C-alpha cells in the first residue's frame, strides 16, 4: 500500500494538547490544517481570537483569528493525517472511560481514505489501539487498518502550565501498525517538532506503555514520600528538610514532594489504566494499587492534621471557620480535575467545619479575595500552592484571627508563620 503524501492534517480535540499541536503544525506553513472540536462554544471562542488555554504561543496565534478551526465534521474530508487528542478520563469506579476516544474513532472512520494515517495522542493503556480503536475503524468498512491505512500512537507529554516544556521541545515516542509507515509519521512529526527527539518504537503497545509507565512512576514516587511524611510526622522528623538534603545526591535519586493529595487527569488517573489492562491479562498490580490508596488518603490525613492541632489548642470543630486556600489540582493553573482540594472541602464540611474556599484561578467559587477568605477564620488549610497565595498570605495573617495553619503543599515558611504565634503543620513537617 503506497501511503499518501501528507498535505492536509486534522487535529481532533482542541484542548491543552490538541490546540498547541494544531498551532505548531499550522505555523510550519507546510500543511493545510483543520482543527476540529465537538464543543461549538470553544470553536467560536477560538474564532474570536480567544485561546481557551494559557500557552503563550497558542494565545498569540489564536489572537490573529486565522487558525482554521471548526465543529463542522465535513471539513475533515480529504485529510491525510487525523491526529486524535481527546480526553481519556476514568469512571467513578476508576475504570478507563474510552467514550471520547471511541466517538473520535467513529468520526475519523467516516473520512478515512486509502493511504492515510490515524495518530492517537490521547493517553491510553497498552492494547487500546488494537483492541478498541482499530476494530471501530475496520468495522463494516472496505478499508482495513494495516492494509489500506495506518494507525499510530504518539502519546502526548504536555505539562499544563509549564512555560519551559512545550509541544516543540518535548521528546516523543511513536509506534505504528507497521515499521515502514512509522517512519513516515515520525518524519511528519520531525517536520514541526524541531527541538526534540522523535523516537520510533517497534509497535503500538510499546508506544502506549511508555506514557503509562512514566505517569505511574510519578504516582508511586509521590506515594512513597507521602507515606514517609506520615511516618516522619509520627517520629517528629522534618521530611521536607530531609528530602531537600537527599536531593543533592548527584545520581540515583529523584525527589518528589509530599502533599495533601494527587490530582489532575494524568498522574491520578493513568495508573488505573494499567491496573485494569494488566488484570485482563491475569496480573494484579498490588504495588500500584497501594500507591493509589496512599495518595487517595492524603486529603483525610490533611484534615486530621487540622483536627489534632485544633484539639491541642482546645478549639472546637463544630462551627469553627476554616479557609480552604486553593481548589485546583496543582499550582498556578485553574484545573479542578481529580483535585484533592475538592475532597478536603467535602471532608471538612462532613466534620462540621464552616468552610470558605478561595482560589485565584477559579473565579466562580467561594471568596473573591484572600483577605475575604481568611477574615474571621480560626484556621487555614492550603491545598494548592498558588504563587499568589504564598506571596499574599503571610502579611494578611498578621492582622487575622487565624490560630492554625495546615500547609498541604509545604509552601509557606514555617518559621515565619510560627513567629506570628500561629500553629503550623505541614505534610511531613
Ligand atoms: N504532586 C505531588 N508531589 C510531587 C509532584 C506532584 O503531590 O512531587 C501532585 C501535584 O500537586 C498534583 C499531582 O501530583 O496534584 C500531579 O502533579 P504533576 O506535577 O504530575 O502534574 P500533571 O498532572 O500536570 O502531570 C504532568 C504530566 N505530564 C504528562 O502526562 C504529559 C506528568 O507526566 C509530568 O511528570 C508532570 O506534568 C510534571 O512533571 O510536571
XYZ file of C-alpha atoms and ligand atoms in Angstrom:
469
model
C 0.000 0.000 0.000
C 1.541 3.337 -1.043
C 0.861 5.929 1.643
C -0.372 9.362 0.580
C 1.957 12.363 0.729
C 0.982 14.257 3.887
C -0.568 17.533 2.756
C -3.734 18.002 4.806
C -3.751 17.425 8.586
C -6.687 17.249 11.002
C -6.313 17.658 14.770
C -9.340 16.304 16.600
C -9.856 17.628 20.141
C -8.627 21.184 20.790
C -7.735 21.101 24.482
C -4.387 21.779 26.151
C -2.863 19.040 23.926
C -4.641 19.464 20.585
C -4.699 23.249 20.303
C -0.931 23.847 20.775
C -0.316 20.910 18.409
C -2.588 22.467 15.762
C -0.776 25.802 16.169
C 2.651 24.149 15.800
C 1.659 22.362 12.591
C -0.149 25.457 11.237
C 2.915 27.641 11.820
C 5.131 25.438 9.652
C 3.085 26.615 6.647
C 3.847 23.197 5.132
C 0.378 21.701 5.526
C -3.267 22.547 5.121
C -4.619 22.090 8.658
C -8.030 21.836 10.248
C -8.748 21.777 13.962
C -11.960 20.018 14.977
C -13.796 20.018 18.275
C -17.335 18.970 19.172
C -17.529 21.905 21.592
C -19.011 24.663 19.409
C -18.671 27.451 22.019
C -14.956 26.609 22.232
C -14.669 26.828 18.440
C -16.459 30.202 18.477
C -14.144 31.410 21.268
C -11.048 30.452 19.231
C -12.521 32.023 16.059
C -12.975 35.215 18.073
C -9.276 35.171 18.893
C -9.579 33.974 22.485
C -7.464 30.974 23.438
C -9.057 28.589 25.992
C -5.545 27.714 27.181
C -2.771 29.905 28.563
C 0.120 28.598 26.430
C 1.854 31.767 25.171
C 2.494 30.709 21.551
C -1.055 29.431 21.274
C -2.552 32.636 22.716
C -0.582 34.739 20.198
C -1.585 32.584 17.218
C -5.251 32.333 18.185
C -5.381 36.116 18.629
C -4.783 36.565 14.883
C -8.142 34.831 14.229
C -6.747 32.884 11.261
C -6.496 29.435 12.825
C -8.707 27.043 10.794
C -10.948 25.517 13.473
C -14.418 24.045 13.112
C -17.106 21.883 14.646
C -18.315 21.003 11.151
C -17.035 17.463 10.659
C -17.371 17.577 6.842
C -14.238 19.769 6.779
C -12.288 16.652 7.794
C -12.819 15.283 4.284
C -9.614 14.768 2.309
C -7.223 14.763 5.280
C -4.102 12.615 5.013
C -3.456 12.556 8.772
C -6.020 12.539 11.605
C -4.428 13.284 14.991
C -6.748 12.415 17.902
C -6.196 14.420 21.106
C -9.353 13.728 23.105
C -9.508 13.153 26.896
C -9.328 9.656 28.368
C -10.903 10.074 31.831
C -11.955 7.396 34.295
C -15.388 6.357 35.566
C -16.298 6.587 39.264
C -15.070 3.008 39.745
C -11.678 4.101 38.376
C -12.010 2.051 35.173
C -10.966 3.767 31.911
C -13.653 5.745 30.104
C -12.903 5.386 26.387
C -16.132 7.009 25.205
C -14.452 10.210 23.868
C -11.832 8.081 22.058
C -14.491 5.778 20.588
C -16.507 8.791 19.370
C -13.388 10.242 17.764
C -12.664 6.906 16.036
C -16.238 6.742 14.712
C -15.851 10.295 13.393
C -12.479 9.646 11.713
C -13.807 6.433 10.164
C -16.197 8.482 8.026
C -13.326 10.356 6.382
C -10.701 7.613 6.085
C -9.138 7.172 2.654
C -6.549 4.777 1.265
C -3.046 5.686 2.352
C -3.959 7.977 5.259
C -2.666 7.930 8.846
C -4.646 7.914 12.108
C -2.496 9.041 15.071
C -3.775 8.655 18.644
C -2.119 11.109 21.076
C -4.562 10.562 23.929
C -3.148 8.631 26.861
C -4.363 5.027 26.679
C -3.269 1.788 28.213
C -1.310 -0.818 26.260
C -3.532 -2.604 23.742
C -6.155 0.121 23.324
C -5.305 0.931 19.686
C -5.511 -2.718 18.624
C -8.401 -3.747 20.875
C -10.649 -0.687 20.735
C -9.673 1.860 18.073
C -8.810 -0.401 15.103
C -11.916 -2.624 15.434
C -14.047 0.541 15.270
C -12.159 1.865 12.228
C -12.337 -1.529 10.461
C -15.935 -2.420 11.261
C -18.143 -2.670 8.154
C -15.503 -0.777 6.187
C -13.830 -1.629 2.904
C -10.679 -0.001 4.244
C -8.675 -2.036 6.743
C -6.015 -0.828 9.173
C -2.537 -2.043 8.268
C -3.616 -2.713 4.684
C -5.296 0.446 3.442
C -4.384 2.973 6.163
C -2.013 3.365 9.091
C -2.707 3.641 12.812
C -0.032 5.176 15.069
C 0.250 6.066 18.727
C 2.270 9.098 19.811
C 1.500 9.746 23.497
C 1.262 13.436 24.394
C 3.617 14.731 27.074
C 2.241 18.221 27.563
C 2.707 19.578 31.062
C -0.096 22.095 31.667
C 1.128 25.480 32.838
C 4.808 24.711 32.121
C 6.388 27.549 30.105
C 9.645 25.604 29.515
C 8.486 22.292 28.061
C 6.176 22.660 25.076
C 4.980 20.618 22.107
C 8.029 21.875 20.189
C 10.767 20.702 22.560
C 9.469 17.598 24.330
C 10.870 14.278 23.064
C 8.219 11.998 21.627
C 7.821 8.234 21.101
C 5.896 6.905 18.106
C 4.707 3.381 17.346
C 2.619 2.264 14.364
C 0.852 -0.709 12.934
C 3.953 -1.299 10.773
C 7.531 -0.040 10.881
C 7.701 1.420 7.363
C 4.652 3.619 7.933
C 6.011 4.516 11.375
C 8.999 6.201 9.706
C 6.612 8.374 7.661
C 4.648 9.503 10.739
C 7.873 10.091 12.667
C 9.212 12.237 9.816
C 5.924 14.146 9.778
C 6.400 14.940 13.496
C 10.039 15.857 12.848
C 8.793 18.484 10.390
C 7.371 20.572 13.254
C 8.968 19.270 16.459
C 12.315 20.904 15.766
C 13.988 20.930 19.186
C 13.349 17.388 20.364
C 13.890 13.750 19.501
C 11.179 11.741 17.751
C 11.869 8.147 18.771
C 10.400 5.308 16.688
C 9.418 2.293 18.798
C 8.674 -1.140 17.401
C 4.908 -1.326 17.858
C 1.726 0.314 19.118
C 1.761 -1.405 22.520
C 5.241 -0.149 23.402
C 4.234 3.401 22.468
C 1.080 3.114 24.596
C 3.043 1.661 27.510
C 5.647 4.458 27.625
C 3.259 7.161 28.827
C 1.520 4.918 31.359
C 4.901 3.850 32.735
C 6.066 7.486 33.012
C 2.997 8.621 34.918
C 2.725 5.532 37.085
C 6.383 6.065 38.010
C 5.439 9.528 39.252
C 2.398 8.307 41.198
C 4.305 5.614 43.105
C 7.122 8.028 43.919
C 4.667 10.570 45.282
C 3.011 7.807 47.317
C 6.455 6.891 48.659
C 7.107 10.401 50.019
C 3.514 10.704 51.248
C 3.958 7.543 53.319
C 7.310 8.879 54.550
C 5.530 12.121 55.532
C 3.071 10.244 57.741
C 5.811 8.233 59.428
C 8.119 11.263 59.851
C 5.253 13.303 61.346
C 4.791 10.489 63.872
C 8.545 10.470 64.587
C 8.799 14.270 64.666
C 11.375 14.432 61.849
C 11.167 17.158 59.174
C 10.808 15.171 55.938
C 10.805 18.330 53.828
C 14.282 19.222 55.030
C 15.368 15.594 54.730
C 14.260 15.409 51.071
C 15.947 18.711 50.284
C 19.173 17.273 51.690
C 18.780 13.942 49.896
C 18.112 15.768 46.618
C 21.738 16.904 46.486
C 22.756 13.331 45.710
C 24.012 13.758 42.117
C 22.824 10.348 40.904
C 20.195 7.645 41.531
C 17.834 9.867 43.477
C 14.826 11.743 42.042
C 12.996 13.980 44.513
C 9.249 14.033 44.808
C 7.364 16.017 47.447
C 4.670 15.044 49.966
C 1.359 16.872 49.863
C -2.359 16.796 50.565
C -3.012 14.526 47.594
C -2.536 13.810 43.898
C -4.848 15.390 41.363
C -5.023 16.038 37.646
C -6.153 13.735 34.854
C -2.681 12.255 34.264
C -0.987 11.056 37.430
C -4.161 10.403 39.423
C -5.743 8.527 36.513
C -3.182 6.723 34.388
C -2.222 4.041 36.954
C -5.829 2.799 36.878
C -5.436 2.186 33.153
C -2.506 -0.127 33.680
C -4.130 -1.835 36.704
C -7.245 -2.543 34.664
C -5.486 -3.714 31.494
C -2.999 -5.940 33.341
C -5.862 -7.535 35.293
C -7.430 -8.563 31.978
C -4.202 -10.479 31.362
C -4.342 -12.038 34.816
C -1.803 -9.808 36.571
C -2.649 -7.980 39.805
C -0.706 -4.715 40.231
C -0.662 -4.779 44.073
C 2.063 -2.099 44.352
C 0.287 0.357 42.025
C -2.952 -0.143 43.947
C -1.258 0.504 47.320
C 0.319 3.688 45.916
C -3.056 4.902 44.657
C -4.597 4.118 48.045
C -1.905 6.091 49.913
C -2.298 9.119 47.632
C -6.109 8.973 47.803
C -5.941 9.032 51.611
C -3.871 12.228 51.829
C -6.916 14.548 51.960
C -8.103 12.641 55.053
C -4.626 12.861 56.556
C -4.542 16.600 55.930
C -7.878 17.196 57.701
C -6.761 15.006 60.613
C -3.642 17.187 60.939
C -6.008 20.147 61.355
C -8.283 18.393 63.836
C -5.457 17.215 66.086
C -3.881 20.678 66.122
C -7.212 22.388 66.946
C -7.716 19.865 69.758
C -4.253 20.735 71.173
C -5.356 24.371 71.234
C -8.769 23.429 72.672
C -10.575 24.905 69.656
C -13.818 23.048 68.836
C -14.520 21.600 65.396
C -18.246 22.144 65.001
C -18.891 25.616 63.597
C -15.218 26.621 63.533
C -14.456 28.723 60.448
C -11.797 27.305 58.127
C -10.434 28.910 54.972
C -9.505 26.337 52.310
C -6.966 28.008 50.033
C -6.530 26.551 46.559
C -9.017 24.340 44.712
C -7.160 23.381 41.529
C -5.015 20.248 41.416
C -1.690 21.998 41.018
C -0.119 25.418 41.492
C -0.804 28.315 39.126
C -3.378 26.550 36.939
C -7.177 26.542 37.238
C -7.834 22.840 36.558
C -10.084 21.092 39.104
C -9.936 17.563 37.647
C -9.383 14.962 40.395
C -8.234 17.795 42.665
C -7.576 16.642 46.272
C -8.753 20.102 47.403
C -12.322 19.164 46.485
C -12.043 16.045 48.656
C -10.628 18.128 51.520
C -13.543 20.568 51.203
C -16.008 17.664 51.382
C -14.350 16.132 54.459
C -14.123 19.496 56.268
C -17.845 20.056 55.762
C -18.681 16.485 56.857
C -16.713 17.095 60.081
C -18.838 20.182 60.806
C -16.424 22.992 59.928
C -17.709 26.207 58.370
C -15.665 26.301 55.159
C -14.777 29.267 52.967
C -12.866 28.392 49.789
C -10.641 30.663 47.729
C -8.688 30.039 44.529
C -7.431 32.946 42.378
C -7.681 30.714 39.286
C -11.217 29.505 39.960
C -13.384 32.618 39.801
C -16.914 31.246 40.181
C -16.294 29.583 43.568
C -16.008 30.987 47.091
C -14.412 34.197 48.355
C -13.471 36.952 45.940
C -10.166 37.684 47.663
C -7.692 36.065 50.027
C -8.474 38.684 52.647
C -12.191 37.905 52.440
C -11.439 34.169 52.696
C -9.401 34.325 55.907
C -11.444 37.097 57.516
C -12.747 35.931 60.918
C -11.441 32.346 60.415
C -9.680 30.298 63.115
C -7.846 28.001 60.723
C -6.412 27.827 57.219
C -5.802 24.746 55.086
C -3.627 25.242 51.996
C -4.439 22.682 49.305
C -2.744 24.342 46.299
C 0.497 26.303 46.433
C -0.509 29.122 44.056
C 2.227 31.792 43.971
C -0.411 34.481 44.600
C -1.451 32.764 47.861
C 2.140 32.198 49.003
C 3.012 35.861 48.323
C -0.066 37.459 49.895
C -0.953 35.227 52.851
C 1.876 35.994 55.347
C 1.177 39.740 55.515
C -2.605 39.185 55.822
C -2.087 36.712 58.677
C -0.585 39.399 60.908
C -3.959 41.100 61.415
C -6.066 37.930 61.240
C -7.819 35.681 63.776
C -6.073 32.597 62.339
C -4.707 30.278 65.044
C -3.803 27.170 62.992
C -2.436 26.615 59.504
C -2.196 23.211 57.804
C 0.058 23.686 54.796
C -0.952 20.877 52.439
C 1.756 21.815 49.949
C 4.549 22.722 52.396
C 4.704 26.002 50.516
C 4.928 28.517 53.418
C 7.887 29.500 55.579
C 7.183 27.547 58.774
C 9.424 29.675 60.995
C 7.807 32.947 59.816
C 4.309 31.575 60.482
C 5.249 30.355 63.951
C 6.679 33.813 64.770
C 3.094 35.096 64.345
C 2.057 32.733 67.160
C 0.138 30.591 64.660
C 0.393 26.802 64.984
C 1.895 25.442 61.735
C 1.540 21.866 60.472
C 2.822 20.742 57.084
C 2.700 17.329 55.458
C 5.889 15.716 56.642
C 6.953 18.790 58.631
N 2.327 16.167 43.204
C 2.773 15.840 44.480
N 4.108 15.670 44.686
C 5.010 15.790 43.660
C 4.533 16.119 42.369
C 3.192 16.301 42.162
O 1.985 15.711 45.413
O 6.205 15.643 43.905
C 0.891 16.312 42.971
C 0.505 17.679 42.416
O 0.217 18.576 43.452
C -0.736 17.349 41.596
C -0.465 15.924 41.110
O 0.530 15.375 41.974
O -1.890 17.329 42.398
C 0.029 15.864 39.664
O 1.048 16.806 39.576
P 2.049 16.835 38.282
O 3.110 17.833 38.569
O 2.453 15.467 37.945
O 1.152 17.496 37.171
P 0.356 16.890 35.964
O -0.739 16.011 36.390
O 0.045 18.050 35.095
O 1.413 15.945 35.251
C 2.012 16.331 34.060
C 2.283 15.017 33.387
N 2.626 15.242 32.017
C 2.114 14.388 31.118
O 1.367 13.494 31.412
C 2.491 14.632 29.722
C 3.428 14.298 34.082
O 3.864 13.205 33.260
C 4.599 15.189 34.329
O 5.584 14.462 35.038
C 4.143 16.366 35.169
O 3.176 17.087 34.363
C 5.305 17.269 35.522
O 6.461 16.789 35.505
O 5.033 18.402 35.902
